[in-house]
Amino acid sequence: MAVRSPAIDFANRHLPKGKAKVHLMYAELFNRGILPPTIEPPTIEEKRQLISTWLRGVYRKQDGSEQLLSKLERILEVPNFQDADLRWIDELDTSMLYTSWLILVRTSVIVNMNGSFTINSFSPRDWRDEQDAIFGDGLVLNPDYISLGLDQTPSSKEKIRQCLWEFFITSCQKTDVKKQVLRNLNIRVQTAKSSQWFTFAKGDSEEKLDWLWSYLKKELSLPYLISERMLAFKWERIFAEFELLDRSHNVKLAEYEKAKKAYKNSVRVKSDGKKARINLTLDLEAKNLLTEMAGGPRLQSQLIEKLIYQEAANRGLSK
């Protein structure tokens, strides 16, 4: 029978339970210089492993780290976000996950002298007007996000999810402030999901996505710097950038109608460019049969094309 290591038992006993507390304890240890920086931001499992390794060292060394551990455990007991508060982030599909992240990095909280606070969520238009006055580089407007050193261009949905968790767990803002930001974020995401743009911009073909991307750049000067660099996403960027275009529903609705009309025209022009007009003279009976077989006058061309290709195949003429 294998003998369990007392150090491992100690580590398992003191390892935080739940994702929220793992994120928070890791941040506390990292900010104290106890855990070394990593090349890539560690995943939740990697954080657990790093904390567990430190806890085993605390047991072995008996060098006073027990006092720090007690202090950290008291910090973890302070009311903060729990796993249940953030579980909806884990349930978001990729499109809404990216939109949530983009809203968050474009949000700042101003705490007033009387303790109240104001949540500002910047649209791309605000961003172009105010970027120089805020940070200069125009990458991230949320000062709390910057101060936490979170990834500014996460390359996968797992990394975006982790950035959202880490922000709400480790930000120094008061819990009630962060919970209001989270509520606002949830409302905006649900509103975006029911928008007409969500259905229209759905990534049903690369050709359509390429057209929409070019349209946003030319007509609306989108995307801005963050989204431009998020190469792992395509439809998600198109959807989120437009959804954050303006606070006004009417403005977005008008732009949606323009985009839909422009896309329809582009498809028609492209289709017309591949067709040639010919004059056919048919007797009346043949014309009526053609209309009936095609299912209507507008479908005659498709039927004629189909019959031509079938005959060409029979004669061995098709490519």
Short mmCIF file of C-alpha atoms in Angstrom, two decimals, residues 8 14 66-67 83 91 117-118 122 171 183 192-193 212 284 312 317-318:
data_model
loop_
_atom_site.label_atom_id
_atom_site.label_comp_id
_atom_site.label_asym_id
_atom_site.label_seq_id
_atom_site.Cartn_x
_atom_site.Cartn_y
_atom_site.Cartn_z
CA ILE A 8 0.87 16.44 -0.96
CA HIS A 14 -5.07 24.08 1.34
CA GLU A 66 2.63 29.49 6.88
CA GLN A 67 1.79 33.01 8.03
CA ASP A 83 -17.93 30.33 -9.58
CA GLU A 91 -21.63 28.83 -21.44
CA PHE A 117 -19.62 55.10 -9.94
CA THR A 118 -20.26 55.61 -13.64
CA PHE A 122 -16.93 53.35 -25.65
CA SER A 171 -9.62 43.55 -10.52
CA ARG A 183 -24.74 42.80 -15.21
CA ALA A 192 -26.80 41.78 -29.33
CA LYS A 193 -27.82 38.16 -29.75
CA LEU A 212 -18.65 42.29 -45.04
CA LEU A 284 -46.49 29.46 -78.34
CA ALA A 312 -23.49 18.59 -73.41
CA LEU A 317 -18.74 18.14 -74.39
CA SER A 318 -18.88 19.09 -70.71
#
